XYZ file of C-alpha atoms in Angstrom:
574
model
C -0.229 -0.086 -0.107
C 1.734 3.414 -1.070
C 0.542 6.403 0.891
C 0.619 9.633 -0.267
C 1.853 13.027 1.812
C 0.571 16.364 0.649
C 0.908 19.698 1.905
C -1.483 21.356 4.632
C -3.825 23.700 2.078
C -1.857 27.386 1.535
C 1.271 25.265 2.025
C 2.816 25.785 -1.288
C 5.975 24.778 -0.147
C 9.852 26.345 -0.169
C 9.659 29.164 -2.890
C 12.505 28.694 -5.951
C 15.528 30.644 -5.030
C 16.341 34.227 -6.749
C 19.496 34.542 -7.905
C 20.875 37.894 -5.941
C 21.427 40.660 -6.655
C 25.043 40.662 -7.689
C 24.843 38.096 -9.722
C 22.015 40.185 -12.328
C 24.273 42.981 -11.967
C 26.861 40.421 -13.003
C 24.365 38.508 -15.482
C 23.152 42.296 -17.050
C 26.940 43.302 -17.787
C 27.679 39.934 -19.063
C 25.258 40.150 -21.129
C 25.733 43.957 -22.292
C 29.301 44.033 -23.550
C 28.106 39.934 -25.453
C 25.899 42.488 -27.236
C 27.833 45.858 -27.378
C 31.084 43.137 -28.709
C 28.809 42.157 -31.647
C 29.307 41.936 -35.274
C 25.886 43.657 -35.235
C 26.049 45.892 -33.170
C 29.211 47.518 -34.499
C 27.616 47.832 -37.908
C 25.039 49.548 -36.313
C 27.560 51.794 -34.318
C 29.612 52.178 -38.083
C 26.613 53.335 -39.970
C 25.839 55.897 -37.186
C 28.799 57.715 -37.394
C 28.609 57.682 -41.003
C 24.886 59.232 -40.350
C 26.315 61.595 -37.671
C 28.621 63.063 -40.078
C 26.520 63.686 -42.795
C 25.357 67.344 -41.025
C 29.173 68.188 -41.252
C 29.598 67.937 -44.335
C 26.138 69.286 -45.646
C 26.390 71.843 -42.830
C 28.577 74.449 -42.610
C 31.161 74.401 -39.105
C 32.255 76.984 -36.835
C 36.125 75.781 -36.989
C 36.242 76.146 -40.238
C 34.732 79.110 -41.254
C 32.594 80.577 -38.838
C 31.362 82.971 -40.784
C 29.570 80.796 -43.403
C 28.161 79.498 -39.902
C 26.659 83.208 -39.142
C 25.249 83.985 -42.896
C 23.549 80.944 -42.187
C 22.427 81.402 -39.170
C 21.461 84.911 -40.392
C 19.623 83.076 -43.817
C 17.736 80.726 -41.247
C 15.962 82.073 -38.494
C 14.150 79.503 -37.830
C 16.494 76.376 -38.700
C 19.117 78.231 -37.543
C 18.553 78.171 -33.951
C 17.399 74.974 -33.804
C 20.894 73.408 -35.535
C 22.964 74.878 -33.159
C 21.125 74.126 -30.187
C 21.881 70.215 -31.702
C 25.818 71.169 -32.375
C 25.294 70.818 -36.094
C 27.534 73.349 -36.070
C 30.228 71.912 -34.393
C 29.919 67.815 -35.094
C 32.378 66.331 -34.217
C 33.103 68.085 -30.414
C 29.388 66.962 -30.236
C 28.810 64.523 -26.904
C 26.599 62.424 -28.661
C 29.277 61.839 -31.770
C 31.861 60.990 -28.914
C 29.733 59.098 -27.525
C 29.070 56.408 -30.674
C 32.781 57.387 -31.435
C 33.495 55.590 -28.276
C 31.185 52.507 -28.173
C 32.438 52.010 -31.946
C 35.602 51.952 -30.938
C 35.222 50.102 -27.486
C 32.788 47.510 -29.889
C 36.115 47.288 -32.231
C 38.979 46.067 -29.712
C 35.979 43.794 -28.218
C 35.765 41.937 -31.336
C 39.249 42.295 -32.033
C 40.992 40.966 -29.378
C 39.811 37.336 -29.033
C 39.918 37.338 -32.377
C 43.931 38.134 -33.134
C 44.882 35.545 -30.061
C 42.609 32.719 -31.850
C 43.905 33.332 -35.002
C 46.837 33.316 -33.466
C 46.216 29.462 -32.599
C 45.261 28.864 -35.729
C 48.432 29.994 -37.710
C 50.648 27.504 -35.030
C 47.979 24.581 -35.554
C 48.168 22.473 -38.346
C 46.381 21.918 -40.975
C 42.561 19.770 -40.054
C 42.675 16.257 -40.956
C 41.355 14.763 -43.529
C 37.429 14.169 -43.556
C 37.110 10.462 -43.649
C 34.592 11.078 -46.661
C 35.792 13.150 -49.599
C 33.934 12.572 -52.049
C 30.862 14.319 -50.827
C 33.192 17.133 -50.551
C 32.409 19.819 -53.743
C 36.253 19.057 -55.065
C 37.140 15.365 -55.397
C 38.357 12.990 -57.480
C 39.989 9.356 -57.108
C 42.570 7.465 -58.879
C 45.096 4.659 -58.402
C 48.951 4.179 -58.357
C 51.535 1.571 -58.860
C 53.740 3.862 -55.837
C 53.632 2.785 -52.395
C 51.692 5.198 -49.816
C 54.485 6.688 -48.655
C 56.173 7.732 -52.660
C 52.518 8.958 -53.675
C 52.844 11.263 -50.223
C 56.136 12.366 -51.042
C 54.717 13.611 -54.460
C 52.047 14.891 -53.113
C 54.034 17.516 -50.851
C 56.676 18.460 -53.356
C 54.052 19.520 -55.134
C 52.407 21.298 -52.824
C 55.204 23.450 -51.526
C 54.160 26.785 -50.842
C 51.321 25.717 -48.585
C 50.977 24.522 -44.994
C 51.348 20.560 -44.938
C 50.234 18.227 -41.974
C 51.528 14.182 -42.914
C 49.628 12.097 -40.505
C 48.913 8.141 -40.355
C 45.599 5.976 -39.858
C 45.154 2.149 -39.065
C 45.757 0.217 -42.387
C 47.982 1.744 -43.002
C 46.951 4.368 -44.721
C 49.041 7.983 -44.777
C 46.790 11.186 -45.502
C 48.368 14.597 -46.486
C 45.953 17.456 -45.029
C 47.076 21.192 -46.455
C 45.850 24.771 -46.679
C 46.812 27.851 -48.068
C 45.738 31.670 -47.819
C 45.963 32.210 -43.926
C 47.136 35.523 -45.288
C 43.062 36.420 -46.166
C 42.369 36.392 -42.403
C 45.174 38.750 -41.522
C 44.166 40.856 -44.132
C 41.405 40.345 -42.683
C 43.020 41.254 -39.061
C 45.382 43.803 -40.247
C 42.582 46.063 -42.138
C 40.303 46.166 -38.617
C 43.696 46.416 -35.796
C 43.960 49.488 -38.248
C 40.494 50.589 -38.409
C 40.984 50.987 -34.440
C 44.632 52.170 -34.746
C 43.131 55.388 -36.943
C 40.209 55.597 -34.657
C 42.400 56.170 -31.748
C 44.766 57.968 -33.468
C 42.318 60.452 -34.489
C 40.903 60.347 -30.826
C 44.653 61.305 -29.557
C 44.725 63.634 -32.338
C 41.645 65.643 -31.122
C 42.786 65.383 -27.401
C 46.143 67.022 -27.545
C 45.698 68.410 -30.776
C 44.860 71.899 -30.957
C 43.936 74.096 -34.824
C 43.419 78.448 -35.101
C 42.718 80.495 -37.655
C 44.316 83.674 -37.748
C 43.829 86.994 -41.131
C 47.039 88.191 -41.731
C 47.824 91.456 -43.909
C 49.647 90.310 -46.736
C 51.874 93.742 -46.732
C 54.589 92.895 -44.541
C 52.563 91.778 -41.358
C 53.761 89.227 -38.565
C 51.781 86.758 -37.033
C 53.439 84.741 -34.245
C 52.180 81.441 -32.353
C 52.764 83.029 -28.842
C 49.398 82.191 -27.710
C 45.573 81.774 -28.056
C 45.357 86.025 -28.217
C 46.743 85.652 -31.479
C 44.027 83.804 -33.117
C 40.598 85.299 -34.827
C 39.640 82.107 -33.326
C 41.148 79.159 -32.040
C 39.882 75.536 -31.069
C 42.315 73.518 -29.000
C 42.008 69.800 -27.945
C 40.676 68.799 -24.508
C 44.114 68.884 -22.996
C 45.177 71.968 -24.575
C 45.287 75.699 -22.751
C 46.803 77.584 -24.726
C 50.147 78.583 -22.632
C 52.649 75.677 -24.431
C 52.249 76.863 -28.732
C 55.401 76.343 -29.978
C 56.527 80.154 -30.756
C 57.168 80.667 -34.032
C 56.443 83.456 -36.345
C 56.318 84.242 -39.295
C 56.266 87.578 -41.955
C 53.830 87.655 -45.385
C 55.016 89.426 -47.209
C 53.250 89.321 -50.595
C 49.970 87.452 -51.833
C 49.559 86.963 -55.737
C 46.008 84.864 -57.115
C 45.559 83.910 -60.249
C 41.862 83.508 -62.584
C 40.526 82.046 -64.867
C 38.605 83.843 -67.853
C 35.194 82.375 -66.147
C 36.279 84.279 -62.553
C 36.947 80.575 -61.022
C 40.944 80.636 -59.082
C 43.992 78.836 -60.419
C 46.552 79.143 -58.205
C 46.699 81.169 -54.695
C 50.267 81.379 -53.213
C 51.684 83.955 -50.664
C 55.540 84.620 -50.295
C 56.143 84.246 -46.381
C 59.405 84.117 -44.321
C 59.184 82.433 -41.086
C 61.984 81.425 -37.630
C 61.134 78.246 -35.669
C 61.254 78.475 -32.196
C 64.896 78.299 -31.571
C 65.343 81.152 -33.548
C 62.802 82.875 -31.882
C 63.932 82.128 -28.517
C 68.266 82.832 -29.742
C 66.723 86.879 -31.097
C 68.221 85.419 -34.467
C 67.302 87.824 -37.183
C 66.881 85.588 -39.994
C 64.280 84.695 -41.854
C 64.032 81.540 -43.540
C 61.383 82.550 -46.742
C 58.626 80.298 -47.821
C 56.177 79.713 -51.138
C 52.961 78.890 -49.222
C 49.935 77.545 -51.060
C 47.285 75.624 -51.150
C 47.757 72.489 -50.570
C 51.390 72.311 -49.736
C 51.456 73.593 -46.249
C 55.125 75.793 -44.792
C 56.130 72.683 -41.531
C 57.760 73.384 -38.707
C 58.388 72.415 -34.784
C 55.502 69.857 -36.240
C 52.799 72.218 -37.154
C 51.523 73.715 -40.127
C 50.662 75.783 -41.104
C 48.379 76.117 -44.301
C 46.699 78.915 -46.678
C 43.015 78.269 -46.496
C 41.577 82.094 -48.527
C 41.870 85.273 -49.555
C 40.560 88.475 -49.768
C 40.694 92.173 -50.050
C 41.454 95.136 -47.553
C 40.577 99.097 -48.900
C 43.062 101.513 -47.025
C 41.024 104.399 -46.163
C 43.481 107.955 -44.831
C 40.623 109.806 -42.188
C 42.464 114.039 -42.428
C 40.633 115.379 -39.421
C 39.592 119.219 -38.911
C 43.283 119.952 -37.122
C 44.873 118.290 -39.426
C 45.929 115.120 -37.799
C 45.808 111.325 -39.766
C 44.529 107.676 -38.586
C 44.551 105.417 -41.524
C 42.339 102.430 -41.446
C 43.068 99.251 -42.356
C 41.058 96.239 -41.817
C 39.846 93.134 -43.805
C 36.877 93.029 -45.454
C 34.658 89.778 -46.261
C 34.088 88.733 -49.350
C 29.903 87.984 -50.152
C 30.112 86.881 -53.392
C 33.226 83.649 -53.596
C 32.636 84.049 -57.042
C 33.409 88.117 -57.712
C 34.809 88.115 -54.541
C 32.430 91.657 -53.387
C 32.959 92.155 -49.672
C 32.163 93.902 -47.215
C 32.799 95.446 -43.958
C 33.086 97.833 -41.503
C 36.626 100.171 -40.671
C 36.324 102.077 -37.531
C 37.830 105.010 -36.545
C 38.709 106.733 -33.214
C 39.378 110.778 -33.531
C 42.595 111.283 -32.104
C 43.280 114.254 -29.317
C 40.060 113.589 -27.864
C 39.984 113.321 -24.113
C 36.353 113.662 -23.160
C 34.662 110.789 -23.452
C 31.260 111.931 -24.336
C 32.719 113.894 -27.204
C 35.437 110.839 -28.708
C 31.773 109.068 -28.649
C 29.994 111.907 -30.641
C 32.932 111.705 -32.913
C 33.126 108.329 -33.770
C 33.186 107.493 -37.306
C 32.860 104.381 -38.932
C 32.771 103.620 -43.120
C 31.403 100.663 -43.914
C 29.896 99.431 -47.246
C 30.683 97.134 -50.396
C 33.880 96.702 -51.874
C 34.258 94.934 -55.610
C 37.052 94.280 -57.038
C 36.016 94.834 -60.282
C 32.922 97.120 -60.437
C 30.213 97.151 -62.593
C 30.135 101.040 -62.991
C 26.973 102.903 -62.688
C 25.120 104.060 -59.317
C 24.816 100.372 -57.665
C 28.054 99.483 -57.723
C 28.651 95.876 -57.953
C 31.667 93.236 -59.406
C 32.173 91.304 -62.109
C 35.776 89.804 -62.121
C 37.757 88.775 -58.530
C 40.741 89.867 -59.793
C 41.867 93.628 -58.734
C 41.144 95.389 -62.407
C 39.168 98.182 -61.387
C 38.150 98.564 -57.906
C 36.070 101.225 -55.990
C 33.972 101.235 -52.665
C 30.387 102.176 -52.501
C 30.499 103.529 -48.564
C 28.207 104.754 -46.955
C 30.867 107.303 -43.446
C 28.817 107.033 -40.491
C 29.186 109.369 -37.080
C 28.249 108.878 -33.408
C 28.887 106.415 -30.778
C 30.035 103.022 -32.259
C 29.969 101.286 -28.884
C 33.338 100.100 -28.873
C 33.618 100.287 -24.397
C 30.563 99.299 -24.638
C 32.060 95.870 -22.843
C 29.463 93.563 -25.606
C 31.634 91.750 -28.387
C 31.025 93.088 -32.298
C 31.798 92.470 -35.334
C 34.622 93.785 -37.176
C 33.012 93.644 -40.078
C 29.933 96.039 -39.835
C 28.609 98.384 -37.068
C 26.198 97.653 -33.902
C 23.272 97.977 -35.114
C 21.452 98.710 -31.816
C 23.753 101.935 -31.744
C 22.313 103.254 -34.790
C 18.253 102.502 -33.957
C 18.657 104.551 -30.448
C 20.135 107.370 -32.879
C 23.549 107.126 -31.498
C 25.092 106.590 -35.170
C 23.646 108.441 -38.206
C 24.869 108.304 -41.432
C 26.892 111.924 -42.385
C 28.059 110.802 -46.292
C 27.050 108.479 -48.970
C 28.856 107.874 -52.011
C 30.987 105.500 -54.650
C 34.088 106.056 -54.259
C 38.040 104.643 -56.368
C 41.322 105.158 -55.681
C 42.751 108.314 -55.046
C 39.002 109.463 -54.205
C 37.525 111.595 -51.275
C 34.976 112.188 -49.103
C 33.916 115.668 -47.562
C 32.039 116.170 -44.300
C 30.187 118.982 -43.436
C 32.743 119.584 -40.197
C 35.922 119.195 -43.003
C 36.500 115.879 -41.974
C 38.651 114.589 -45.627
C 38.423 110.920 -46.156
C 41.029 109.191 -49.566
C 40.239 105.950 -50.637
C 44.231 104.725 -50.941
C 44.181 101.723 -52.476
C 43.547 97.851 -51.285
C 45.223 95.611 -49.668
C 45.250 91.540 -50.130
C 44.775 89.999 -46.485
C 45.567 85.494 -46.903
C 43.702 83.630 -43.894
C 45.786 80.865 -41.989
C 44.991 77.680 -40.422
C 47.882 76.239 -37.680
C 46.995 72.800 -37.099
C 48.539 70.693 -34.589
C 48.315 67.252 -34.561
C 50.362 64.743 -32.939
C 49.283 61.774 -34.509
C 49.070 62.864 -38.373
C 51.707 60.255 -38.622
C 50.044 57.074 -36.859
C 46.771 57.652 -38.106
C 48.673 58.086 -41.785
C 49.861 54.897 -40.619
C 47.303 53.113 -39.693
C 45.619 54.269 -42.913
C 48.489 52.981 -44.669
C 47.682 50.107 -43.215
C 44.019 49.529 -43.169
C 44.830 49.533 -47.122
C 46.773 46.667 -47.478
C 44.748 44.470 -45.361
C 41.892 45.410 -47.360
C 43.697 44.222 -50.119
C 44.796 41.466 -48.776
C 41.090 39.840 -47.858
C 39.922 40.707 -50.670
C 42.728 39.265 -52.997
C 43.720 36.288 -50.971
C 41.799 33.016 -51.481
C 41.883 30.164 -48.316
C 41.355 27.009 -49.072
C 42.749 23.677 -48.390
C 43.244 20.399 -50.017
C 43.184 16.738 -48.754
C 44.801 13.058 -49.924
C 44.343 9.466 -48.485
C 46.670 6.820 -49.847
C 44.921 3.990 -49.150
C 47.699 1.596 -49.618
C 47.064 -1.894 -52.262
C 43.951 -4.545 -51.298
C 44.394 -8.212 -53.693
C 40.874 -8.977 -53.171
C 40.048 -5.421 -55.002
C 42.663 -4.069 -56.849
C 45.943 -5.932 -57.126
C 49.200 -3.796 -56.474
C 47.811 -0.610 -56.984
C 47.588 2.073 -54.376
C 44.155 4.289 -54.417
C 44.459 7.611 -54.058
C 41.737 9.793 -52.700
C 41.969 13.928 -53.039
C 39.653 16.803 -51.933
C 39.450 19.715 -51.812
C 36.634 22.652 -49.691
C 37.327 26.641 -50.748
C 36.123 29.524 -48.022
C 36.149 31.440 -50.464
C 36.068 31.925 -54.422
C 34.962 28.537 -54.698
C 33.870 28.576 -58.413
C 37.815 29.752 -59.201
C 38.844 26.595 -56.842
C 37.325 24.378 -59.038
C 40.476 25.137 -61.867
C 44.065 24.806 -59.165
C 41.945 21.634 -57.901
C 41.911 20.391 -61.403
C 45.790 20.891 -61.733
C 46.644 19.228 -58.671
C 45.122 16.202 -59.833
C 45.838 15.910 -63.092
C 49.319 16.349 -61.212
C 48.636 13.927 -58.175
C 46.053 11.330 -59.626
C 45.451 11.674 -62.439
C 42.934 8.658 -64.456
C 43.995 5.770 -65.341
C 42.597 3.941 -69.009
C 42.196 0.539 -67.104
C 40.526 2.481 -63.925
C 37.054 1.126 -62.874
C 36.206 5.083 -62.581
C 38.546 6.553 -64.673
C 36.159 9.999 -64.904
C 36.094 12.738 -61.606
C 32.997 12.059 -59.552
C 30.499 14.660 -59.106
C 29.089 15.704 -55.185
C 26.537 14.250 -54.043
C 23.326 16.983 -55.071
C 21.315 16.505 -51.697
C 24.751 17.768 -49.459
C 25.301 21.197 -49.113
C 28.445 22.349 -51.551
C 30.715 22.628 -48.028
C 29.110 19.817 -46.491
C 31.879 17.846 -44.652
C 31.326 14.417 -42.429
C 28.951 15.299 -39.620
C 32.072 13.689 -37.379
C 34.717 16.324 -38.203
C 34.081 19.003 -35.547
C 37.313 20.687 -36.605
C 36.339 20.630 -40.101
C 32.950 22.364 -39.645
C 33.792 24.567 -37.280
C 36.334 26.385 -39.961
C 33.537 25.944 -42.426
C 31.516 28.464 -40.101
C 30.584 31.499 -42.219
C 33.717 34.055 -41.824
C 31.492 37.118 -40.068
C 34.216 39.598 -41.293
C 35.604 40.267 -37.516
């Protein structure tokens, strides 16, 4: 008799134990890491990085062209501020771009480190054993030979010179030979991805320890020194750069030359400069080294690169005040039409000898308007060509408070519009003037348009990782070339001694081949190897090459060969 014990009602027994919080957190971290270092995640991150980079190509960026960003904001009062809030005008410095960049970096490292160790072990290991049934491989052949098994194997070894070969013995006097070739394909694959990591790391290193600065210098013998951030019009330091440890090289821009095609397209830009490196500056040397600075041909000094970015014009005005004192105004005007270099700007001048602050603010002058290097003539001045063929300026002369000491930042290319709206800055003259022409004001002040000077826009770049980035880029291309051109294939030989009951005095030679890439092309190579190692004999029972079983996949091998199955797994490219 069997008795059954039942738990009292309401007592369901002990509940299963739940994992502790530490184990749950560990499992979450482990699963997160596995997901982050998977190929799918890396591809998604790479795609997101490409998408995130698109605004940097489609929208103006503050680093190379802050003026273009200002123009875009002025022309798009609705979308512009919205894009600015998202950081689309400085994409590569935004936190969200850095987050994608960092996650991709971690994902690639997490994939490549174990893969590299696995590949090293694979390179050191011998080729896999011969599958039991070579007839099930996509490429196979069989013939007989009068030579003994050792002689056949030795002949195959000589024929497969350059392949990685392993010879083994099986029961019954059977000799096997395993050969493989094309391991450089996987090496190239790893080199490609490791170089990609190095490239990303080099770019990140350069952004942390490098800097970029832009400055406009008059091409009339004006000097620029890399002494600090205040020497620049705009300066973008790396995360670890504070601007106090710059190499203090100096340069003088003596001249600038530009040539244009008949349709106005630029043909060539170059500037004649002189420079002193850091050692010469610190020694107080008076010798300057000449250099011809051109587009895409930077000056390299003390690990810095000085690029010629662009150029423009700076009208020179001489203001003669009623007391006979003079002031010369020379400042760059910015191009508003890159095709014709029609430029706008504002030359601001303080009156001399005025000590009373109220009187000084009432007497400040601004010469603002448009400058055309090749004037179209007529009352409305515009430019028809970017070269200085017929320069003319259409200017408004403003008198009053320019707001220079108001404590508010203002553009050097225009006057403070709030002063105009308040009536503290008024227009006292409007004229079109050519070089040598004068404008007379009601108080006896005369403004003469003396001529035009060229200015050049320079960019100083310091990137301590540029050599590493170059090497990584070259290695990346080399690894990609290897992974695309090298074919990985395997070849097996099984030599069975003669069996008196079947094939008297003859050795059976069975061949098999498998390609992981370029399977169609491997058929020709396998045919040549088979013709050399196992040529068909007229008296063989089967003189033709066997075809693979159509019910078996092309790359299928015997299920009992785990090494071969593992090797046939699709290459995930990582």
